[in-house]
Amino acid sequence: MTTTSSPTPESVSGEVTATDETPSTSLTPRQTVQAISGLMMGMFVAILAGTVVSTALPRIIHDLGASQSSYTWVVTLELLTMTATVPLWGKLADLYNNKLLVQLSLGFFVIGSLVAGFAPNIEVLLGSRVLQGLGAGGLTALVQIVMAAIIPPRELGRYSGIFGAIFASATVGGPLLGGFLVDSPLGWRACFLVGVPFVLAAIVLLQRTLKLPTVRREVKIDWWGAFLITAGVSTLLVWSSFAGNKFEWVSGWSFLLVAVALVALVAAVLVERRHPEPIIPMDLFRNRTVTLAIVASALVGVAMFGGSVFLAQYFQIAQGYTPTKAGLMSLPMILGMMVASTIAGGLITKYGKWKVYLVVGSVLLPIGLALFGTIDAHTSKYMLWTFMIVLGVGIGLVMQNLVLAAQNDVPARELGAATSAVSFFRSMGGTIGVSVLGAILANKVTETLNPGGASSGSSGAVPNVAELPEQARAVVENAYGAATADLFTMSVPFAVLALIAVLFIKEKALLTTSGAERRAQEEPDILDA
C-alpha cells in the first residue's frame, strides 16, 4: 500500500487513504494491547459516568429539591441519548476515520461532564446528561467496532473478556465510587468531574497508539433515516418514561405518543430499504444470528441497567445504608460480572466455542432476577450478595458474547452496523426498562405511603430516611423494599424470553482474520495497490 493524498469524501470513490500511521493488518498482542488501551480507558470512564450517579442520586435529588420522576430522568436522559445515537455512530464508523470519531465522542463526554459538575439546578443537570449520552453513544458503538477491525473473532474472545470486565466494573463499580465521593468533602459534584482528566488522557493516548487506515469512498449520508430513527426511538422512550407518571398508560397522550413513534419508525424502515447507505441496513435482520442477538440484547438490557440503578436506591432507602456502604454492597455483582466475562473470554479464545456461555448466562439471569423478587427491607446482606453474584455472572456471560456472535456472522463492511445494532437495542431495552420500572416504583411507593390518595406528608420527593422519625422511616423502608422486589419480579419474563432467543442462535466457528483483513478480501477495490 502506498501513501496517497487526502481528497474529500465527496470526490473519492473506492480508495483508502493510508498514512504513515497506518499499521499492518496484523498486530502483535503487545501492539494490540497498546492500541486498545486508550479505548478501554475512555470506555471505562464513559460508562462510569452513567452509573456513578446512581448512588449519589438520592443526595443530588434531595439537594436540588427534585422529585422521584427527576430521579429516573437523570439516568434515562443519558441512556435515551446514547440509545438514539448508537446506530448513527455505527454508520459513521463504516464511512469515516474511526479514531477521529472516538475522539469526538470523548469530547462530547468531557463537555457534558463539566456542565454537570457545575449545574446549579436540575434542569441544567438534565441537559448535561444529554451531552454525556451523545458521547457515550459514540463509545458504545465505536470501541467494539475498532476492536473487531483489528482483532480476529477467534482472538476477540480474550479481549472481549477484558472489555466485559471493564464494562462490568464501570457499570456496577460506579455506585461504589459515587457513594465514596458523596460522603467525602468533595460532594456529589465530584461524581461528574472525576472522570474528566482520565478522558483527556484517553484522547491523547488514542492519538499516539491507535493507528487505523481510513477508507475513503463516495458517501451518501442517510439524513432522513437518521432523523426518523432518532425521532421514533426518542418518542417511544419519552412515552415509556411519562406513562404511569404524568398520564395513565391507557390515555390520549399514550395513544398519541405511541402513534407518532410507530409512524416515524415505519417511515424509517421504508427509507432504510431504499437508501444506498442506510443507518441500519435492513438485510441485517435477514441474518438469524444478528436478529436473535438483537432480541436477546434488548431483553438483557432491562436486567443490566435495572439492577444497577434501582439496587443503589434500595440499599440507601430500604436498608438505610450510607452512599459509601451502598456502593460497597454492589461489589459481589462486580466480581460476578468481571470473573465470568474474563474467564469465558479466555476459554472462548482457547477452544473456539461460545454458545455454551451464552446459554449458561441466560439461564442464570431469570434465576437471579427471581431471587431478587423475594427481597424486602430486612433481607440480610449475605442473601443479597448471593443474589448479586448469580445475576452478575449471568450478565457477564451474556453481554459481550452476543456482540461477538453477531460480529462473527456478518460481512466486514457491516461490522459497524451490526455491532451498533446489538448495542442500540441493548441500550433501548435498558432505557425503556429503567423508565417503565422507575415509573412503576414511584407509583407503588406513592400508593403505599398515600393509600387511597390520602395525604401523609409525601410530595413525591425522594426521602432522606436519616431525617425521618423512626415510625415514618420504617414505613418508607418497607415501601421501597416491597416496590423494588416487585420490579425484579416483573423483569423475570423478559429474561426468560432472552433465554429462548439465545437457544435458537446457531453456533458458528469463529473467524481467524480481523475485520480489516476481511474488508480487504471482500472489497479489494477499495485498497490502493
Short mmCIF file of C-alpha atoms in Angstrom, two decimals:
data_model
loop_
_atom_site.label_atom_id
_atom_site.label_comp_id
_atom_site.label_asym_id
_atom_site.label_seq_id
_atom_site.Cartn_x
_atom_site.Cartn_y
_atom_site.Cartn_z
CA MET A 1 0.00 0.00 0.00
CA THR A 2 1.33 3.42 -0.87
CA THR A 3 0.71 6.78 0.66
CA THR A 4 -1.84 8.89 -1.17
CA SER A 5 -3.20 12.36 -0.82
CA SER A 6 -6.31 13.04 1.18
CA PRO A 7 -9.11 14.01 -1.18
CA THR A 8 -12.51 14.89 0.15
CA PRO A 9 -15.16 12.22 0.68
CA GLU A 10 -17.35 13.81 -1.96
CA SER A 11 -14.73 13.44 -4.69
CA VAL A 12 -13.40 9.99 -3.93
CA SER A 13 -14.81 6.60 -4.71
CA GLY A 14 -13.23 3.28 -3.91
CA GLU A 15 -9.88 4.10 -2.34
CA VAL A 16 -8.14 4.01 1.00
CA THR A 17 -6.08 6.87 2.25
CA ALA A 18 -3.13 5.37 4.10
CA THR A 19 -0.78 7.45 6.17
CA ASP A 20 2.47 6.67 7.89
CA GLU A 21 0.32 5.88 10.92
CA THR A 22 -1.44 3.09 9.09
CA PRO A 23 -0.46 -0.24 10.64
CA SER A 24 -0.17 -3.58 9.03
CA THR A 25 -3.35 -5.59 9.16
CA SER A 26 -1.83 -7.99 11.67
CA LEU A 27 -0.78 -6.76 15.11
CA THR A 28 1.22 -8.50 17.81
CA PRO A 29 -0.50 -8.99 21.19
CA ARG A 30 1.58 -6.15 22.65
CA GLN A 31 0.67 -3.79 19.82
CA THR A 32 -2.98 -4.76 20.17
CA VAL A 33 -3.00 -4.00 23.91
CA GLN A 34 -1.36 -0.64 23.24
CA ALA A 35 -3.88 0.13 20.52
CA ILE A 36 -6.92 -0.60 22.67
CA SER A 37 -5.58 0.85 25.93
CA GLY A 38 -6.97 4.31 25.19
CA LEU A 39 -10.26 2.78 24.07
CA MET A 40 -10.56 0.89 27.33
CA MET A 41 -9.80 3.97 29.41
CA GLY A 42 -12.30 6.12 27.55
CA MET A 43 -14.98 3.44 27.65
CA PHE A 44 -14.49 2.82 31.36
CA VAL A 45 -14.89 6.48 32.26
CA ALA A 46 -17.86 6.99 29.92
CA ILE A 47 -19.74 4.01 31.34
CA LEU A 48 -18.76 5.09 34.83
CA ALA A 49 -20.47 8.44 34.20
CA GLY A 50 -23.76 6.64 33.67
CA THR A 51 -23.52 4.60 36.86
CA VAL A 52 -21.51 6.71 39.31
CA VAL A 53 -24.56 8.91 39.83
CA SER A 54 -26.84 6.04 40.86
CA THR A 55 -25.61 6.01 44.48
CA ALA A 56 -25.35 9.79 44.52
CA LEU A 57 -28.82 10.39 43.07
CA PRO A 58 -30.80 10.34 46.34
CA ARG A 59 -28.49 13.08 47.67
CA ILE A 60 -28.46 15.01 44.37
CA ILE A 61 -32.24 14.94 44.01
CA HIS A 62 -32.70 15.93 47.64
CA ASP A 63 -30.21 18.81 47.43
CA LEU A 64 -31.73 20.16 44.21
CA GLY A 65 -35.28 19.77 45.51
CA ALA A 66 -36.36 17.48 42.68
CA SER A 67 -38.87 14.59 42.61
CA GLN A 68 -38.79 10.83 42.05
CA SER A 69 -39.58 11.38 38.37
CA SER A 70 -36.47 13.56 38.11
CA TYR A 71 -34.51 10.75 39.77
CA THR A 72 -35.40 8.47 36.91
CA TRP A 73 -34.79 11.14 34.25
CA VAL A 74 -31.21 11.82 35.35
CA VAL A 75 -30.47 8.22 34.38
CA THR A 76 -32.92 7.97 31.50
CA LEU A 77 -31.83 11.07 29.57
CA GLU A 78 -28.27 9.84 29.17
CA LEU A 79 -29.49 6.36 28.21
CA LEU A 80 -32.06 7.83 25.81
CA THR A 81 -29.48 9.97 24.00
CA MET A 82 -26.97 7.13 23.95
CA THR A 83 -29.56 4.72 22.60
CA ALA A 84 -30.85 7.04 19.88
CA THR A 85 -27.35 7.90 18.61
CA VAL A 86 -25.63 4.48 18.73
CA PRO A 87 -26.77 3.46 15.20
CA LEU A 88 -25.72 6.86 13.86
CA TRP A 89 -22.22 6.48 15.26
CA GLY A 90 -22.11 2.92 13.99
CA LYS A 91 -22.91 4.02 10.45
CA LEU A 92 -20.39 6.85 10.59
CA ALA A 93 -17.80 4.24 11.59
CA ASP A 94 -18.39 2.48 8.26
CA LEU A 95 -17.78 5.75 6.39
CA TYR A 96 -15.20 7.84 8.26
CA ASN A 97 -11.99 7.54 10.29
CA ASN A 98 -12.80 5.66 13.47
CA LYS A 99 -10.06 7.24 15.59
CA LEU A 100 -11.38 10.73 14.86
CA LEU A 101 -14.92 9.61 15.72
CA VAL A 102 -13.81 8.09 19.03
CA GLN A 103 -12.00 11.29 19.99
CA LEU A 104 -15.05 13.35 19.01
CA SER A 105 -17.33 11.25 21.21
CA LEU A 106 -14.89 11.64 24.12
CA GLY A 107 -15.01 15.39 23.54
CA PHE A 108 -18.80 15.45 23.90
CA PHE A 109 -18.43 13.50 27.10
CA VAL A 110 -15.93 15.97 28.58
CA ILE A 111 -18.18 18.96 27.85
CA GLY A 112 -21.21 17.24 29.34
CA SER A 113 -19.28 16.25 32.46
CA LEU A 114 -18.07 19.79 33.08
CA VAL A 115 -21.59 21.21 32.69
CA ALA A 116 -23.00 18.55 35.05
CA GLY A 117 -20.32 19.17 37.66
CA PHE A 118 -21.25 22.84 37.93
CA ALA A 119 -25.02 22.50 37.35
CA PRO A 120 -26.94 24.98 39.55
CA ASN A 121 -30.30 23.22 39.19
CA ILE A 122 -31.95 20.02 37.97
CA GLU A 123 -32.74 21.46 34.54
CA VAL A 124 -29.09 22.18 33.71
CA LEU A 125 -28.11 18.79 35.10
CA LEU A 126 -30.59 17.06 32.81
CA GLY A 127 -29.27 19.00 29.82
CA SER A 128 -25.71 17.98 30.61
CA ARG A 129 -26.76 14.33 30.66
CA VAL A 130 -27.82 14.68 27.02
CA LEU A 131 -24.27 15.70 26.07
CA GLN A 132 -22.82 12.85 28.12
CA GLY A 133 -25.21 10.45 26.42
CA LEU A 134 -24.11 11.67 22.99
CA GLY A 135 -20.51 10.85 23.86
CA ALA A 136 -21.43 7.53 25.46
CA GLY A 137 -23.39 6.55 22.35
CA GLY A 138 -20.28 7.02 20.25
CA LEU A 139 -18.11 4.98 22.56
CA THR A 140 -20.69 2.22 22.93
CA ALA A 141 -20.64 1.65 19.18
CA LEU A 142 -17.09 2.61 18.23
CA VAL A 143 -14.99 0.77 20.82
CA GLN A 144 -16.30 -2.63 19.82
CA ILE A 145 -16.16 -1.73 16.12
CA VAL A 146 -12.50 -0.74 16.36
CA MET A 147 -11.71 -3.90 18.32
CA ALA A 148 -13.37 -6.04 15.66
CA ALA A 149 -11.43 -4.19 12.96
CA ILE A 150 -8.01 -5.02 14.40
CA ILE A 151 -8.65 -8.33 16.20
CA PRO A 152 -9.90 -11.61 14.60
CA PRO A 153 -13.11 -13.04 16.16
CA ARG A 154 -11.21 -16.13 17.36
CA GLU A 155 -8.85 -13.88 19.35
CA LEU A 156 -11.56 -11.34 20.18
CA GLY A 157 -12.88 -13.54 22.98
CA ARG A 158 -9.82 -12.82 25.12
CA TYR A 159 -10.03 -9.08 24.60
CA SER A 160 -13.83 -9.07 24.82
CA GLY A 161 -13.45 -10.71 28.20
CA ILE A 162 -11.24 -7.85 29.33
CA PHE A 163 -13.66 -5.35 27.81
CA GLY A 164 -16.58 -7.08 29.52
CA ALA A 165 -14.75 -6.93 32.84
CA ILE A 166 -14.15 -3.21 32.35
CA PHE A 167 -17.80 -2.70 31.36
CA ALA A 168 -18.89 -4.67 34.43
CA SER A 169 -16.55 -2.76 36.73
CA ALA A 170 -17.81 0.59 35.47
CA THR A 171 -21.46 -0.47 35.42
CA VAL A 172 -21.58 -1.75 38.97
CA GLY A 173 -18.42 -0.14 40.39
CA GLY A 174 -19.81 3.30 39.66
CA PRO A 175 -22.16 3.18 42.65
CA LEU A 176 -19.19 2.39 44.92
CA LEU A 177 -17.20 5.38 43.70
CA GLY A 178 -20.30 7.56 43.77
CA GLY A 179 -21.04 6.66 47.36
CA PHE A 180 -17.47 7.40 48.43
CA LEU A 181 -17.47 10.80 46.70
CA VAL A 182 -20.87 11.80 48.10
CA ASP A 183 -19.74 11.06 51.65
CA SER A 184 -16.40 12.81 51.11
CA PRO A 185 -15.79 16.59 51.39
CA LEU A 186 -15.82 16.74 47.57
CA GLY A 187 -19.58 16.09 47.46
CA TRP A 188 -21.75 14.74 44.66
CA ARG A 189 -20.46 17.20 42.04
CA ALA A 190 -17.18 15.30 42.02
CA CYS A 191 -19.08 12.32 40.56
CA PHE A 192 -19.27 14.21 37.27
CA LEU A 193 -15.84 15.84 37.35
CA VAL A 194 -13.65 12.96 38.50
CA GLY A 195 -13.53 11.30 35.08
CA VAL A 196 -12.59 14.40 33.05
CA PRO A 197 -8.78 14.13 33.46
CA PHE A 198 -8.90 10.45 32.51
CA VAL A 199 -10.93 11.15 29.37
CA LEU A 200 -8.47 13.86 28.31
CA ALA A 201 -5.66 11.36 28.89
CA ALA A 202 -7.52 8.79 26.79
CA ILE A 203 -7.78 11.28 23.90
CA VAL A 204 -4.01 11.85 23.99
CA LEU A 205 -3.31 8.12 24.33
CA LEU A 206 -5.53 7.30 21.37
CA GLN A 207 -3.75 9.87 19.25
CA ARG A 208 -0.43 8.16 19.96
CA THR A 209 -1.37 4.47 19.95
CA LEU A 210 -4.45 3.85 17.80
CA LYS A 211 -3.47 3.61 14.14
CA LEU A 212 -6.16 2.74 11.62
CA PRO A 213 -6.42 3.05 7.84
CA THR A 214 -9.09 5.43 6.58
CA VAL A 215 -11.48 4.10 3.98
CA ARG A 216 -12.29 6.86 1.50
CA ARG A 217 -15.23 6.43 -0.79
CA GLU A 218 -18.26 8.30 -2.03
CA VAL A 219 -20.54 8.92 0.92
CA LYS A 220 -24.29 9.43 0.87
CA ILE A 221 -25.43 10.12 4.40
CA ASP A 222 -28.92 8.89 5.25
CA TRP A 223 -30.16 12.07 6.92
CA TRP A 224 -33.85 11.17 6.71
CA GLY A 225 -33.20 7.73 8.15
CA ALA A 226 -31.16 9.24 10.97
CA PHE A 227 -33.90 11.77 11.76
CA LEU A 228 -36.76 9.26 11.66
CA ILE A 229 -34.94 6.63 13.75
CA THR A 230 -33.95 9.21 16.36
CA ALA A 231 -37.45 10.73 16.43
CA GLY A 232 -39.21 7.36 16.66
CA VAL A 233 -36.97 5.93 19.37
CA SER A 234 -36.91 9.15 21.39
CA THR A 235 -40.71 9.46 21.28
CA LEU A 236 -41.08 5.84 22.37
CA LEU A 237 -38.69 6.37 25.27
CA VAL A 238 -40.37 9.60 26.33
CA TRP A 239 -43.70 7.76 26.36
CA SER A 240 -42.30 4.91 28.46
CA SER A 241 -40.91 7.45 30.93
CA PHE A 242 -44.06 9.57 31.32
CA ALA A 243 -46.73 6.85 31.11
CA GLY A 244 -47.98 5.91 34.55
CA ASN A 245 -46.44 9.10 35.94
CA LYS A 246 -47.54 12.20 34.04
CA PHE A 247 -50.51 10.42 32.48
CA GLU A 248 -52.15 6.99 32.50
CA TRP A 249 -50.83 4.09 30.43
CA VAL A 250 -54.17 3.96 28.64
CA SER A 251 -54.86 7.58 27.76
CA GLY A 252 -54.99 10.02 24.90
CA TRP A 253 -51.36 11.05 25.45
CA SER A 254 -50.24 7.41 25.38
CA PHE A 255 -52.05 6.73 22.11
CA LEU A 256 -50.66 9.93 20.57
CA LEU A 257 -47.03 9.30 21.52
CA VAL A 258 -47.12 5.64 20.52
CA ALA A 259 -48.76 6.53 17.21
CA VAL A 260 -46.10 9.19 16.47
CA ALA A 261 -43.32 6.73 17.36
CA LEU A 262 -44.76 3.98 15.17
CA VAL A 263 -45.30 6.29 12.20
CA ALA A 264 -41.71 7.55 12.46
CA LEU A 265 -40.26 4.04 12.77
CA VAL A 266 -42.33 2.65 9.89
CA ALA A 267 -41.24 5.59 7.74
CA ALA A 268 -37.65 4.91 8.83
CA VAL A 269 -37.92 1.30 7.67
CA LEU A 270 -39.19 2.45 4.26
CA VAL A 271 -36.33 4.94 3.94
CA GLU A 272 -33.73 2.40 5.09
CA ARG A 273 -34.87 -0.14 2.50
CA ARG A 274 -34.26 2.29 -0.36
CA HIS A 275 -31.22 4.29 0.73
CA PRO A 276 -27.81 3.12 -0.59
CA GLU A 277 -26.14 3.88 2.77
CA PRO A 278 -28.81 3.11 5.39
CA ILE A 279 -28.15 3.81 9.07
CA ILE A 280 -29.42 0.33 9.93
CA PRO A 281 -29.25 -1.98 6.88
CA MET A 282 -32.47 -3.97 6.72
CA ASP A 283 -30.65 -7.03 5.40
CA LEU A 284 -29.09 -7.38 8.85
CA PHE A 285 -32.43 -8.71 10.03
CA ARG A 286 -32.29 -11.48 7.44
CA ASN A 287 -29.34 -12.82 9.39
CA ARG A 288 -30.68 -15.19 12.02
CA THR A 289 -27.75 -14.78 14.40
CA VAL A 290 -27.85 -10.98 14.32
CA THR A 291 -31.62 -10.84 14.74
CA LEU A 292 -31.65 -13.20 17.71
CA ALA A 293 -28.67 -11.40 19.26
CA ILE A 294 -30.53 -8.10 18.94
CA VAL A 295 -33.68 -9.54 20.56
CA ALA A 296 -31.70 -11.09 23.41
CA SER A 297 -29.66 -7.90 23.96
CA ALA A 298 -32.79 -5.76 24.25
CA LEU A 299 -34.20 -8.12 26.88
CA VAL A 300 -30.90 -8.39 28.77
CA GLY A 301 -30.69 -4.59 28.89
CA VAL A 302 -33.61 -4.50 31.31
CA ALA A 303 -31.76 -6.68 33.81
CA MET A 304 -28.39 -5.00 33.39
CA PHE A 305 -29.46 -1.37 33.81
CA GLY A 306 -32.34 -2.00 36.21
CA GLY A 307 -30.11 -3.93 38.58
CA SER A 308 -27.51 -1.21 38.99
CA VAL A 309 -29.93 1.74 39.08
CA PHE A 310 -32.60 0.55 41.49
CA LEU A 311 -30.44 -1.57 43.79
CA ALA A 312 -28.45 1.53 44.77
CA GLN A 313 -31.68 3.26 45.79
CA TYR A 314 -32.88 0.13 47.59
CA PHE A 315 -29.71 -0.09 49.68
CA GLN A 316 -29.94 3.54 50.77
CA ILE A 317 -33.68 3.98 51.31
CA ALA A 318 -34.98 0.50 52.13
CA GLN A 319 -31.96 -0.68 54.13
CA GLY A 320 -30.67 2.66 55.39
CA TYR A 321 -27.09 2.39 54.16
CA THR A 322 -24.94 5.45 53.59
CA PRO A 323 -23.97 6.11 49.93
CA THR A 324 -20.50 4.64 50.52
CA LYS A 325 -21.84 1.45 52.10
CA ALA A 326 -24.48 1.17 49.40
CA GLY A 327 -21.69 1.21 46.83
CA LEU A 328 -19.77 -1.46 48.75
CA MET A 329 -22.87 -3.63 48.74
CA SER A 330 -22.60 -3.80 44.94
CA LEU A 331 -19.14 -5.41 44.98
CA PRO A 332 -20.40 -9.01 44.64
CA MET A 333 -22.15 -8.13 41.38
CA ILE A 334 -18.95 -6.50 40.11
CA LEU A 335 -16.94 -9.60 40.93
CA GLY A 336 -19.51 -11.90 39.36
CA MET A 337 -19.55 -9.94 36.10
CA MET A 338 -15.77 -9.49 35.96
CA VAL A 339 -14.86 -13.09 36.71
CA ALA A 340 -17.49 -14.55 34.38
CA SER A 341 -16.62 -12.22 31.48
CA THR A 342 -12.86 -12.66 31.80
CA ILE A 343 -12.85 -16.45 32.23
CA ALA A 344 -15.41 -17.00 29.47
CA GLY A 345 -13.44 -14.75 27.09
CA GLY A 346 -10.24 -16.69 27.69
CA LEU A 347 -11.93 -20.05 27.22
CA ILE A 348 -13.63 -18.88 24.01
CA THR A 349 -10.26 -17.88 22.56
CA LYS A 350 -8.70 -21.18 23.64
CA TYR A 351 -11.40 -23.59 22.46
CA GLY A 352 -13.38 -21.54 19.93
CA LYS A 353 -16.76 -22.41 21.50
CA TRP A 354 -19.04 -19.59 22.64
CA LYS A 355 -22.69 -20.64 22.74
CA VAL A 356 -22.43 -22.67 25.96
CA TYR A 357 -21.53 -19.48 27.86
CA LEU A 358 -24.48 -17.64 26.35
CA VAL A 359 -26.85 -20.41 27.41
CA VAL A 360 -25.49 -20.69 30.96
CA GLY A 361 -25.63 -16.92 31.41
CA SER A 362 -29.15 -16.76 30.00
CA VAL A 363 -30.27 -19.41 32.50
CA LEU A 364 -28.73 -17.55 35.43
CA LEU A 365 -30.40 -14.23 34.52
CA PRO A 366 -34.02 -15.18 35.27
CA ILE A 367 -32.87 -17.11 38.35
CA GLY A 368 -31.05 -14.05 39.69
CA LEU A 369 -33.97 -11.74 38.97
CA ALA A 370 -36.42 -14.16 40.60
CA LEU A 371 -34.24 -14.31 43.71
CA PHE A 372 -34.30 -10.51 43.94
CA GLY A 373 -38.08 -10.72 43.65
CA THR A 374 -38.10 -12.20 47.17
CA ILE A 375 -36.31 -9.33 48.93
CA ASP A 376 -37.76 -6.84 51.38
CA ALA A 377 -36.41 -4.09 53.62
CA HIS A 378 -35.00 -6.66 56.04
CA THR A 379 -33.26 -9.12 53.69
CA SER A 380 -29.80 -9.97 55.04
CA LYS A 381 -26.75 -8.68 53.24
CA TYR A 382 -25.45 -12.23 52.79
CA MET A 383 -28.57 -13.22 50.89
CA LEU A 384 -28.31 -10.06 48.79
CA TRP A 385 -24.65 -10.79 48.00
CA THR A 386 -25.56 -14.29 46.86
CA PHE A 387 -28.32 -12.98 44.61
CA MET A 388 -25.97 -10.36 43.14
CA ILE A 389 -23.30 -12.94 42.31
CA VAL A 390 -25.86 -15.05 40.43
CA LEU A 391 -27.15 -12.04 38.48
CA GLY A 392 -23.65 -10.67 37.86
CA VAL A 393 -22.33 -13.94 36.47
CA GLY A 394 -25.36 -14.20 34.18
CA ILE A 395 -24.85 -10.71 32.77
CA GLY A 396 -21.10 -11.24 32.40
CA LEU A 397 -21.57 -14.41 30.34
CA VAL A 398 -24.23 -12.95 28.05
CA MET A 399 -23.49 -9.30 27.32
CA GLN A 400 -20.24 -9.37 25.31
CA ASN A 401 -20.79 -12.78 23.75
CA LEU A 402 -23.94 -11.60 22.00
CA VAL A 403 -21.88 -8.91 20.28
CA LEU A 404 -19.19 -11.47 19.41
CA ALA A 405 -21.76 -13.81 17.85
CA ALA A 406 -23.13 -11.01 15.66
CA GLN A 407 -19.71 -9.72 14.59
CA ASN A 408 -18.63 -13.22 13.59
CA ASP A 409 -21.58 -13.68 11.25
CA VAL A 410 -21.65 -10.53 9.10
CA PRO A 411 -19.51 -9.21 6.22
CA ALA A 412 -16.72 -6.87 7.31
CA ARG A 413 -18.41 -3.90 5.62
CA GLU A 414 -21.38 -4.34 8.02
CA LEU A 415 -19.35 -4.74 11.22
CA GLY A 416 -20.18 -1.22 12.33
CA ALA A 417 -23.89 -1.55 11.61
CA ALA A 418 -24.19 -4.99 13.22
CA THR A 419 -22.23 -4.03 16.34
CA SER A 420 -24.12 -0.79 16.82
CA ALA A 421 -27.47 -2.52 16.21
CA VAL A 422 -26.85 -5.03 19.03
CA SER A 423 -25.63 -2.25 21.34
CA PHE A 424 -28.50 0.01 20.27
CA PHE A 425 -31.22 -2.48 21.19
CA ARG A 426 -29.47 -3.40 24.44
CA SER A 427 -29.41 0.28 25.38
CA MET A 428 -33.02 0.74 24.28
CA GLY A 429 -34.09 -2.22 26.38
CA GLY A 430 -32.24 -0.78 29.34
CA THR A 431 -33.64 2.71 28.82
CA ILE A 432 -37.21 1.52 28.50
CA GLY A 433 -36.65 -0.79 31.45
CA VAL A 434 -35.36 2.00 33.67
CA SER A 435 -38.14 4.35 32.55
CA VAL A 436 -41.01 1.90 32.96
CA LEU A 437 -39.70 0.28 36.14
CA GLY A 438 -38.94 3.70 37.61
CA ALA A 439 -42.49 4.88 36.93
CA ILE A 440 -43.90 1.69 38.45
CA LEU A 441 -41.68 2.02 41.51
CA ALA A 442 -42.75 5.66 42.03
CA ASN A 443 -46.42 4.70 41.74
CA LYS A 444 -46.14 1.73 44.10
CA VAL A 445 -44.30 3.76 46.71
CA THR A 446 -46.83 6.59 46.42
CA GLU A 447 -49.75 4.16 46.76
CA THR A 448 -48.15 2.59 49.84
CA LEU A 449 -47.34 5.89 51.54
CA ASN A 450 -50.61 7.54 50.43
CA PRO A 451 -53.26 4.80 50.46
CA GLY A 452 -56.41 5.92 48.74
CA GLY A 453 -54.75 9.22 47.85
CA ALA A 454 -54.70 10.40 51.44
CA SER A 455 -52.03 12.86 52.34
CA SER A 456 -49.24 11.63 54.59
CA GLY A 457 -46.76 14.33 54.00
CA SER A 458 -45.26 12.86 50.86
CA SER A 459 -44.95 15.11 47.85
CA GLY A 460 -43.34 12.59 45.55
CA ALA A 461 -39.85 13.73 46.53
CA VAL A 462 -37.21 11.10 47.29
CA PRO A 463 -36.98 10.99 51.09
CA ASN A 464 -33.81 11.23 53.14
CA VAL A 465 -34.51 8.40 55.57
CA ALA A 466 -31.89 9.64 58.02
CA GLU A 467 -34.05 12.73 58.66
CA LEU A 468 -37.32 10.83 59.24
CA PRO A 469 -38.82 9.87 62.62
CA GLU A 470 -38.39 6.17 63.46
CA GLN A 471 -42.00 5.19 62.71
CA ALA A 472 -42.13 7.05 59.40
CA ARG A 473 -38.71 5.68 58.49
CA ALA A 474 -39.91 2.09 58.90
CA VAL A 475 -42.91 2.75 56.64
CA VAL A 476 -40.74 4.29 53.91
CA GLU A 477 -38.18 1.48 54.12
CA ASN A 478 -40.85 -1.20 53.78
CA ALA A 479 -42.48 0.63 50.88
CA TYR A 480 -39.25 0.87 48.87
CA GLY A 481 -38.26 -2.71 49.77
CA ALA A 482 -41.54 -4.18 48.52
CA ALA A 483 -41.61 -1.99 45.40
CA THR A 484 -38.05 -2.95 44.43
CA ALA A 485 -38.85 -6.65 44.79
CA ASP A 486 -41.86 -6.20 42.50
CA LEU A 487 -39.66 -4.60 39.83
CA PHE A 488 -37.32 -7.57 39.73
CA THR A 489 -40.22 -9.99 39.59
CA MET A 490 -41.61 -8.10 36.60
CA SER A 491 -38.22 -8.44 34.88
CA VAL A 492 -38.17 -12.25 35.03
CA PRO A 493 -40.35 -12.86 31.92
CA PHE A 494 -38.03 -10.67 29.84
CA ALA A 495 -35.02 -12.73 30.93
CA VAL A 496 -36.88 -15.95 30.05
CA LEU A 497 -37.59 -14.60 26.56
CA ALA A 498 -33.88 -13.72 26.23
CA LEU A 499 -33.03 -17.34 27.09
CA ILE A 500 -35.38 -18.59 24.38
CA ALA A 501 -33.76 -16.29 21.82
CA VAL A 502 -30.27 -17.48 22.79
CA LEU A 503 -31.26 -21.13 22.48
CA PHE A 504 -32.15 -20.56 18.81
CA ILE A 505 -28.80 -18.91 17.95
CA LYS A 506 -26.73 -21.31 15.85
CA GLU A 507 -23.10 -21.61 16.87
CA LYS A 508 -20.63 -20.94 14.05
CA ALA A 509 -16.86 -21.34 14.06
CA LEU A 510 -15.06 -18.13 14.97
CA LEU A 511 -13.18 -16.46 12.12
CA THR A 512 -9.41 -16.12 12.37
CA THR A 513 -9.00 -12.88 10.40
CA SER A 514 -9.59 -9.34 11.64
CA GLY A 515 -12.27 -7.04 10.31
CA ALA A 516 -9.68 -5.00 8.39
CA GLU A 517 -8.28 -8.14 6.74
CA ARG A 518 -11.75 -9.38 5.86
CA ARG A 519 -12.66 -5.97 4.43
CA ALA A 520 -9.59 -6.12 2.20
CA GLN A 521 -10.57 -9.60 0.99
CA GLU A 522 -14.24 -8.76 0.45
CA GLU A 523 -13.67 -5.37 -1.21
CA PRO A 524 -10.17 -5.39 -2.73
CA ASP A 525 -11.12 -2.46 -4.98
CA ILE A 526 -11.12 -0.06 -2.01
CA LEU A 527 -7.42 -0.61 -1.42
CA ASP A 528 -4.74 1.34 -3.21
CA ALA A 529 -2.38 -1.26 -4.61
#
